[in-house]
PDB file of C-alpha atoms in Angstrom:
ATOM      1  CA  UNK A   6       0.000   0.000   0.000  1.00 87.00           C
ATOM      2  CA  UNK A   7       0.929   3.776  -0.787  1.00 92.00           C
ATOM      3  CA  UNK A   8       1.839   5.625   2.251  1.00 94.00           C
ATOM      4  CA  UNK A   9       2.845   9.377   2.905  1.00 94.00           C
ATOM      5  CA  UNK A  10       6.404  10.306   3.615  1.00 95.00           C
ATOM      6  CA  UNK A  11       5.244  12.116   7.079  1.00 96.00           C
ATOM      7  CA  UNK A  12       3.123   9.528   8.122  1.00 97.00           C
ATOM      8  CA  UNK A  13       5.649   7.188   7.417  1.00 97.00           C
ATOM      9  CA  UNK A  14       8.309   8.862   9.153  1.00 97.00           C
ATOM     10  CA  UNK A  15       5.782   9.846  12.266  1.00 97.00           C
ATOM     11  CA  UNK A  16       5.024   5.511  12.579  1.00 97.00           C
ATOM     12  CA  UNK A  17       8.881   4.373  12.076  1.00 98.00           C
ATOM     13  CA  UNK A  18      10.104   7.039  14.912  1.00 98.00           C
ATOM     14  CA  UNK A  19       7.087   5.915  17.028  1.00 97.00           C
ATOM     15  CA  UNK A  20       8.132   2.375  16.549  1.00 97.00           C
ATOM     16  CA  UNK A  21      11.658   3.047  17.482  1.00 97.00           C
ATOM     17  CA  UNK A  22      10.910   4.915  20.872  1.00 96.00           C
ATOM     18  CA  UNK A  23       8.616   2.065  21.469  1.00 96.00           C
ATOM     19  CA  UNK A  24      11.990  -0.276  21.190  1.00 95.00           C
ATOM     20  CA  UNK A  25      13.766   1.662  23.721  1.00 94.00           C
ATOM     21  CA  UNK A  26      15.824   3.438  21.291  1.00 95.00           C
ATOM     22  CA  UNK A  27      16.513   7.227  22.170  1.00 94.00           C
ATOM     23  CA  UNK A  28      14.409  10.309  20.927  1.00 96.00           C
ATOM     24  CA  UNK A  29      17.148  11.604  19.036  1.00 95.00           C
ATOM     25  CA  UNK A  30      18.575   8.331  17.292  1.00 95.00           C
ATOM     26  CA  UNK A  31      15.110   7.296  16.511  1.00 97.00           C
ATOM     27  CA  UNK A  32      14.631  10.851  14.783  1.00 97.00           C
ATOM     28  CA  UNK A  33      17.382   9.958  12.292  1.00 97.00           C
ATOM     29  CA  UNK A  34      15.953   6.392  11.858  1.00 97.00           C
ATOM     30  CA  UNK A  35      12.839   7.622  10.677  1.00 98.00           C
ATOM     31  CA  UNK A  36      13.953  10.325   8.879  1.00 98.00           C
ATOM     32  CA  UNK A  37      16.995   7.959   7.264  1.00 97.00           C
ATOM     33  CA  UNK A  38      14.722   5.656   6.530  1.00 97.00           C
ATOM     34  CA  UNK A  39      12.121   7.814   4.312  1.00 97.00           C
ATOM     35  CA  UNK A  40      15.318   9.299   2.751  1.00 96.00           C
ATOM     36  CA  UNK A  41      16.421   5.860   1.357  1.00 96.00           C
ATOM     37  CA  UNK A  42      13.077   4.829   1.126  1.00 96.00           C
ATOM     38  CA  UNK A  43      12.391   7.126  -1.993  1.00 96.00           C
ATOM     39  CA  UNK A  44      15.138   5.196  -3.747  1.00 95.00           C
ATOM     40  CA  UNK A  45      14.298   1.530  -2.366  1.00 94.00           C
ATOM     41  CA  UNK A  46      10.831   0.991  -0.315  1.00 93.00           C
ATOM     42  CA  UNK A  47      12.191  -2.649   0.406  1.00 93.00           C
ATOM     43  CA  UNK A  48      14.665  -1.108   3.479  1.00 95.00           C
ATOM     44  CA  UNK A  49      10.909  -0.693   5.182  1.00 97.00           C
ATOM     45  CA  UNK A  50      10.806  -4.658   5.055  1.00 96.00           C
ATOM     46  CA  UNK A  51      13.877  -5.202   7.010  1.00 95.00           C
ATOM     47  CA  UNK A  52      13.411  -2.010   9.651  1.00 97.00           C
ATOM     48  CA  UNK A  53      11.226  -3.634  12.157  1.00 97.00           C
ATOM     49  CA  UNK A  54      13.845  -6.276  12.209  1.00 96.00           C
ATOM     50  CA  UNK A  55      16.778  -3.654  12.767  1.00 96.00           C
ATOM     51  CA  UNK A  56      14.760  -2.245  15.289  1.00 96.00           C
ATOM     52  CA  UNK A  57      13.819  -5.086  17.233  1.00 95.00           C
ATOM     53  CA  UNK A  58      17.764  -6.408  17.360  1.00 92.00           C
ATOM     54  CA  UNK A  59      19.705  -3.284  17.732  1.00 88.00           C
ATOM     55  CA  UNK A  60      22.665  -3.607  19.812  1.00 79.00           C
ATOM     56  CA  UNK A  61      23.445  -0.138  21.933  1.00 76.00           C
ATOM     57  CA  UNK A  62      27.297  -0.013  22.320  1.00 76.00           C
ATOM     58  CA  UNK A  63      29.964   2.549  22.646  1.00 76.00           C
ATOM     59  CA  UNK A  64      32.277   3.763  20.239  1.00 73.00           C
ATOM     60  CA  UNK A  65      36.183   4.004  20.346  1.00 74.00           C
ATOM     61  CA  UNK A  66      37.974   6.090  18.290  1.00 73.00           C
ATOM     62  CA  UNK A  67      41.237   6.428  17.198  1.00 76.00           C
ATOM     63  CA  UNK A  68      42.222   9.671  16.026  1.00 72.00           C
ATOM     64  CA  UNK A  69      45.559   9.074  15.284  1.00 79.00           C
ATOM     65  CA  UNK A  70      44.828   8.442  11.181  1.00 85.00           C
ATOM     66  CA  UNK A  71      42.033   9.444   8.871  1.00 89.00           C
ATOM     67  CA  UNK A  72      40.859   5.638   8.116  1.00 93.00           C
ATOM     68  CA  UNK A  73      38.232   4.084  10.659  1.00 92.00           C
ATOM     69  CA  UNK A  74      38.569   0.142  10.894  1.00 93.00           C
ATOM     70  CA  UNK A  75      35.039  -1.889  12.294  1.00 92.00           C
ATOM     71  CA  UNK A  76      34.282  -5.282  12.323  1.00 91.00           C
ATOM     72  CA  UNK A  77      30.464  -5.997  13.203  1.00 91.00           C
ATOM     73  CA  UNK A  78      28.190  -2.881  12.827  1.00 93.00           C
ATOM     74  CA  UNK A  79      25.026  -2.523  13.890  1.00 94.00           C
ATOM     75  CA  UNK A  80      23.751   0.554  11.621  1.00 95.00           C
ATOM     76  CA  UNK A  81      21.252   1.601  13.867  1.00 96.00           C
ATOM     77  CA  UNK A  82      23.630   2.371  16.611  1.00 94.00           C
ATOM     78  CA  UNK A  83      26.459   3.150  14.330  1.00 94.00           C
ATOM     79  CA  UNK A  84      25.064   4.963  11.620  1.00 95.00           C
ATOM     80  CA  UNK A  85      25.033   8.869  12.752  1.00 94.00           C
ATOM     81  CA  UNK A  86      28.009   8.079  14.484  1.00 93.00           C
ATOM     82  CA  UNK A  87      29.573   7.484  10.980  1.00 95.00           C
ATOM     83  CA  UNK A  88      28.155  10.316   9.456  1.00 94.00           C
ATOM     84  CA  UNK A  89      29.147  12.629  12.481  1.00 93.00           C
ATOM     85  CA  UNK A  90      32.737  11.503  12.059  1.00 93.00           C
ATOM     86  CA  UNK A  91      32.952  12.285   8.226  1.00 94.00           C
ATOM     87  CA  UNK A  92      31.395  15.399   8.521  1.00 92.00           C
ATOM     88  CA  UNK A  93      33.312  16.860  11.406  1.00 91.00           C
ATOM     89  CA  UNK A  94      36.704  15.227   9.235  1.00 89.00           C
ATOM     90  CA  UNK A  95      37.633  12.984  11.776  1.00 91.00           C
ATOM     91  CA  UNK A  96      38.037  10.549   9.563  1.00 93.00           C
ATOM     92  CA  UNK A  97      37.841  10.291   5.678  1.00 94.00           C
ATOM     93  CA  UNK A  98      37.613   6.804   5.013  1.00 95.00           C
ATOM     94  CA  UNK A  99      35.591   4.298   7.139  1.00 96.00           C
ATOM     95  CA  UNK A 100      35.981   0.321   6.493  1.00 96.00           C
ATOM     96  CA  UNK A 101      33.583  -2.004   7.787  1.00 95.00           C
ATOM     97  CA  UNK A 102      33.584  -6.025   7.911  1.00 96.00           C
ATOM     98  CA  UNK A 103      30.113  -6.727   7.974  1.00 95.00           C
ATOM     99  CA  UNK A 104      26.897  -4.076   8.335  1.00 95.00           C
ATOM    100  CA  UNK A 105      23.151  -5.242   9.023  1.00 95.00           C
ATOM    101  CA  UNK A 106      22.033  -2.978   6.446  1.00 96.00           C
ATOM    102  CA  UNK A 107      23.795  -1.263   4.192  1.00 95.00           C
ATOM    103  CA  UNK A 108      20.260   0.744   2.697  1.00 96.00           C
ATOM    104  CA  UNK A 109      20.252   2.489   5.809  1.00 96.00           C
ATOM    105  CA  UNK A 110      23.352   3.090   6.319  1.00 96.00           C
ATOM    106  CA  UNK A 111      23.043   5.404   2.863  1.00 96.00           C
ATOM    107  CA  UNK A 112      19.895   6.863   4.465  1.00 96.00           C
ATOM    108  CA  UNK A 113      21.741   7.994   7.087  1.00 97.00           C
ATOM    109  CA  UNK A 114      24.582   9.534   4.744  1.00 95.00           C
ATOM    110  CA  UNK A 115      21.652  11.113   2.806  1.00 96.00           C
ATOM    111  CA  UNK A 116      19.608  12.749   5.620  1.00 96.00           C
ATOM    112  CA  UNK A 117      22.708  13.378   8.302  1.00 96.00           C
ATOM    113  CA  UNK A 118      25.617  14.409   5.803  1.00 94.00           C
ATOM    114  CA  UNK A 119      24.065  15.940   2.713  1.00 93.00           C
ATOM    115  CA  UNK A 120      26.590  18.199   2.467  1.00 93.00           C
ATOM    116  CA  UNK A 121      29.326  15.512   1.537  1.00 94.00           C
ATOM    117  CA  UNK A 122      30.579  14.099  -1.510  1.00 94.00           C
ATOM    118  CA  UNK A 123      30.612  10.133  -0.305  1.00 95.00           C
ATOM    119  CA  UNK A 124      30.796   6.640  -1.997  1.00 95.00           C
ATOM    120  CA  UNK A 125      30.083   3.900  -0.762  1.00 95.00           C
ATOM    121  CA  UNK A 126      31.930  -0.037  -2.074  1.00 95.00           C
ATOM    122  CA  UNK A 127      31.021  -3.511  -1.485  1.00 94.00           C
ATOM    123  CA  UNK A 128      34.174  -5.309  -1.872  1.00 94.00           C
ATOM    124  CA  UNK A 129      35.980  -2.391  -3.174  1.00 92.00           C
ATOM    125  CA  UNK A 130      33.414  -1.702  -5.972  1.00 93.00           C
ATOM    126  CA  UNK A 131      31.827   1.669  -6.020  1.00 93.00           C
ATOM    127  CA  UNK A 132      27.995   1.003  -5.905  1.00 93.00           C
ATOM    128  CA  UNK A 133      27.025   3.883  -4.322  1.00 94.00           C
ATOM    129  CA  UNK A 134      27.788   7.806  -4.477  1.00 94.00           C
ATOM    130  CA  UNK A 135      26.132  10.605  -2.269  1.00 94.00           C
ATOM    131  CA  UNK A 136      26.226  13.769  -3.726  1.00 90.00           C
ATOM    132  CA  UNK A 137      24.178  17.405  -3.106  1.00 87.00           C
ATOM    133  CA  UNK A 138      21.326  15.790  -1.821  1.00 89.00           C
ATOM    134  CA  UNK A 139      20.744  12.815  -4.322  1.00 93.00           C
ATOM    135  CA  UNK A 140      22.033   9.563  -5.158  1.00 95.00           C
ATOM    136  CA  UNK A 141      23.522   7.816  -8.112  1.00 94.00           C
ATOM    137  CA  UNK A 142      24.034   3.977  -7.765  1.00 94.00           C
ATOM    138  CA  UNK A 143      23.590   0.551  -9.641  1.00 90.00           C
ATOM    139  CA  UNK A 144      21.805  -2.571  -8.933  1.00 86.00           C
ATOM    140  CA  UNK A 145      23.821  -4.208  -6.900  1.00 85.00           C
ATOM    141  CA  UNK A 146      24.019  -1.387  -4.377  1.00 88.00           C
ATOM    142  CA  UNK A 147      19.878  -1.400  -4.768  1.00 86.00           C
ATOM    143  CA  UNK A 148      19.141  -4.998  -3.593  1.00 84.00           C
ATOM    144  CA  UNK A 149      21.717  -4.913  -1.131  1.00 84.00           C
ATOM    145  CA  UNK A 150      20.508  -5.103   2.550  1.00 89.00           C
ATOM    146  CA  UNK A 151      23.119  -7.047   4.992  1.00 93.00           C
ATOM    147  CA  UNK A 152      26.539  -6.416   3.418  1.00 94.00           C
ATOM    148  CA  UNK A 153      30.326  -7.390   4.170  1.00 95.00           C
ATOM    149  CA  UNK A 154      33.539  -5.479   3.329  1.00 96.00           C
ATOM    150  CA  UNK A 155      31.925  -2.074   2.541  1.00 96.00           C
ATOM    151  CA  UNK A 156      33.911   0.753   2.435  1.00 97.00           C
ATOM    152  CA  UNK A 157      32.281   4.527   3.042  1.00 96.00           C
ATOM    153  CA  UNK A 158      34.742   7.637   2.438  1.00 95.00           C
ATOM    154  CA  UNK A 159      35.021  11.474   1.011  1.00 95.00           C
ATOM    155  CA  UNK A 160      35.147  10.943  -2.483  1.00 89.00           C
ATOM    156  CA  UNK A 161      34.909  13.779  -5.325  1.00 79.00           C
ATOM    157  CA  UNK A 162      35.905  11.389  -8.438  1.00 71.00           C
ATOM    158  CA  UNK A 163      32.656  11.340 -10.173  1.00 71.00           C
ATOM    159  CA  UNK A 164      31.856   7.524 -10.976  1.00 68.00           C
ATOM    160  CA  UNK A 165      30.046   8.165 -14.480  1.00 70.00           C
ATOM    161  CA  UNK A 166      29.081   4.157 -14.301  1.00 83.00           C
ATOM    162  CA  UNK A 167      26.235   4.944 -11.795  1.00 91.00           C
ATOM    163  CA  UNK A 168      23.031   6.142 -12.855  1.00 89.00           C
ATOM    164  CA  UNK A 169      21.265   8.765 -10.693  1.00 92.00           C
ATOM    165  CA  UNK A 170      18.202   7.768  -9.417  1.00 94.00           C
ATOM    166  CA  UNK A 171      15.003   9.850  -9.361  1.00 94.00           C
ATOM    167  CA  UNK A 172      13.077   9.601  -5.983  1.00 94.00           C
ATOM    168  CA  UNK A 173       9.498   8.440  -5.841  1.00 93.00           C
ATOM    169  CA  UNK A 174       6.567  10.640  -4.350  1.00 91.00           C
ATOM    170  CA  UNK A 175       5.364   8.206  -2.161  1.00 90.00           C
ATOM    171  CA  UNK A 176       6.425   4.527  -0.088  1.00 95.00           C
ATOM    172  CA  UNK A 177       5.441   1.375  -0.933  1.00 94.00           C
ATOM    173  CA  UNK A 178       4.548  -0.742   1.947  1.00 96.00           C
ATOM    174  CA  UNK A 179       2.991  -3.751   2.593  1.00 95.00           C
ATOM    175  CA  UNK A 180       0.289  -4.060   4.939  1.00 96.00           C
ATOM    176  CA  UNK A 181       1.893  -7.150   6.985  1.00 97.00           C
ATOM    177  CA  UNK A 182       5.162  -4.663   7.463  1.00 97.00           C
ATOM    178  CA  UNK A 183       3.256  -2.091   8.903  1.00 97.00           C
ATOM    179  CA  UNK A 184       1.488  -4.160  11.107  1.00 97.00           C
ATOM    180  CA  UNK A 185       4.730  -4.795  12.158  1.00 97.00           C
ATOM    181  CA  UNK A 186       5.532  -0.836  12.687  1.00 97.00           C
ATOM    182  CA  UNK A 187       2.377  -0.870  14.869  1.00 97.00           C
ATOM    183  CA  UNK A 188       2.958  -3.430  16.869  1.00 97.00           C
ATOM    184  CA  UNK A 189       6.421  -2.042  17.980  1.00 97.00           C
ATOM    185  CA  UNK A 190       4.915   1.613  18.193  1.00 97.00           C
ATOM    186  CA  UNK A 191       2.298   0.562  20.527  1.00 96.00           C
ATOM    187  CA  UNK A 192       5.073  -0.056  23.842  1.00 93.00           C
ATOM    188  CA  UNK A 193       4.560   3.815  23.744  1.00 91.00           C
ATOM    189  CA  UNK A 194       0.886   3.853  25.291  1.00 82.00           C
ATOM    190  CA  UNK A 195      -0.621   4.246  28.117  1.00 66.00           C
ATOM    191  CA  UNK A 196      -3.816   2.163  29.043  1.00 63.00           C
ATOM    192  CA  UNK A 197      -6.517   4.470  28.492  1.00 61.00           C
ATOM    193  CA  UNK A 198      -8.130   5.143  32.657  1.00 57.00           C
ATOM    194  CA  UNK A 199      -9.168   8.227  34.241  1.00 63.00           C
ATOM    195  CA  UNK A 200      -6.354   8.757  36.171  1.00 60.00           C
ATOM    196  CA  UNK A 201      -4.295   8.398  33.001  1.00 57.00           C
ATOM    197  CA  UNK A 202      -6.463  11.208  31.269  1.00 55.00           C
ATOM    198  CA  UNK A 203      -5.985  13.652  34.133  1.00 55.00           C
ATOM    199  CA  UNK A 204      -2.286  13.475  33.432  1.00 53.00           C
ATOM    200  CA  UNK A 205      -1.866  13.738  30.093  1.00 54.00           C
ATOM    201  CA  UNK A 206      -2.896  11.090  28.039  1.00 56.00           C
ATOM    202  CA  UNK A 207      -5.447  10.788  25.634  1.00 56.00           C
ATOM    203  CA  UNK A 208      -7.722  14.372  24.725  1.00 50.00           C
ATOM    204  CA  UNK A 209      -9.148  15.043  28.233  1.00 48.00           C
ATOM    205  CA  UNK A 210     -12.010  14.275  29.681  1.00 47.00           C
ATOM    206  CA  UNK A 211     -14.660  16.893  28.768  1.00 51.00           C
ATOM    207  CA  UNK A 212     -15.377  17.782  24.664  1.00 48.00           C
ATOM    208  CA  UNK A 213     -15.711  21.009  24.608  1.00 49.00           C
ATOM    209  CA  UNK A 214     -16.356  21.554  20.697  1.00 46.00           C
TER     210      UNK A 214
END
């Protein structure tokens, strides 16, 4: 089924906080997610599954060269952390051994660093490339989800091999997926009482239209 962009986004970042994931982070899933979503709906079919099995960690850096080595990435924890560290020039070139999904992972360079001129490799071929707000890339790259050896770094060589692709005006779907969205978005309410009404929840308890 056809769904909007903002209610889209609004459902993903409600399914997200209902995982436990922070307000922030599960901004830039949501908004990541529509991003690459234009390009390839199928990332929505794998979300709930990143969502449900993100692994929270903390990062280590090494700031004595410009090249980032990781082995096992979980892209909803790593992801703006990646994008932070290119954009701020921490590091130019980031290698990684294996990525849950490599679709988001370019959402996230999309929405968090559109500023930067990036491409992105799977096994040191240039699928990818991130560029004033759009993307270029070729099949492989588009029915890609869990990835090894990919490779994400500053890059102004245009690759004239990839095609840029046009974004679509809406998100394809399916109805058993967004069940799925649902399902993880409802850990965020309350039970519906009195006592819940009176603080907060729910639209009060008098109408007054």
């Amino acid at each position: 089924m056809h769904r909007s962009f903002s209610e889209t986004k609004f459902l993903c970042y409600k399914a997200c906080v209902g995982k436990g994931i922070d307000v922030g982070r599960a901004e830039d899933v949501a908004s990541s997610a529509v991003r690459i979503g234009a390009y390839q709906s199928e990332i929505f079919d794998f979300l709930p599954n990143l969502i449900r099995t993100t692994k929270t960690r903390a990062h280590t850096l090494d700031v004595s060269r410009k090249v980032a080595d990781f082995e096992n990435v979980s892209v909803i924890n790593d992801g703006p952390f990646f994008a932070d560290c290119l954009q701020s020039n921490l590091y130019k070139k980031i290698n990684i051994r294996s990525i849950d999904s490599v679709l988001l992972l370019a959402g996230f360079c999309l929405h968090l660093a559109p500023e930067l001129s990036l491409s992105l490799s799977l096994n040191k071929k240039v699928v990818a490339r991130f560029f004033e707000n759009s993307l270029a890339a070729d099949n492989e790259f588009l029915i890609s989800n869990k990835a090894d050896y990919v490779t994400l770094k500053i890059a102004d060589k245009i690759h004239d091999d990839l095609v840029e692709l046009e974004p679509s005006v809406s998100l394809f779907i399916e109805d058993k997926i967004w069940r799925e969205f649902e399902d993880l978005a409802a850990n965020t309410y309350v039970q519906e009482t009195e006592q819940s009404r009176l603080t907060g929840a729910g639209a009060g308890l008098t109408d007054n239209d």
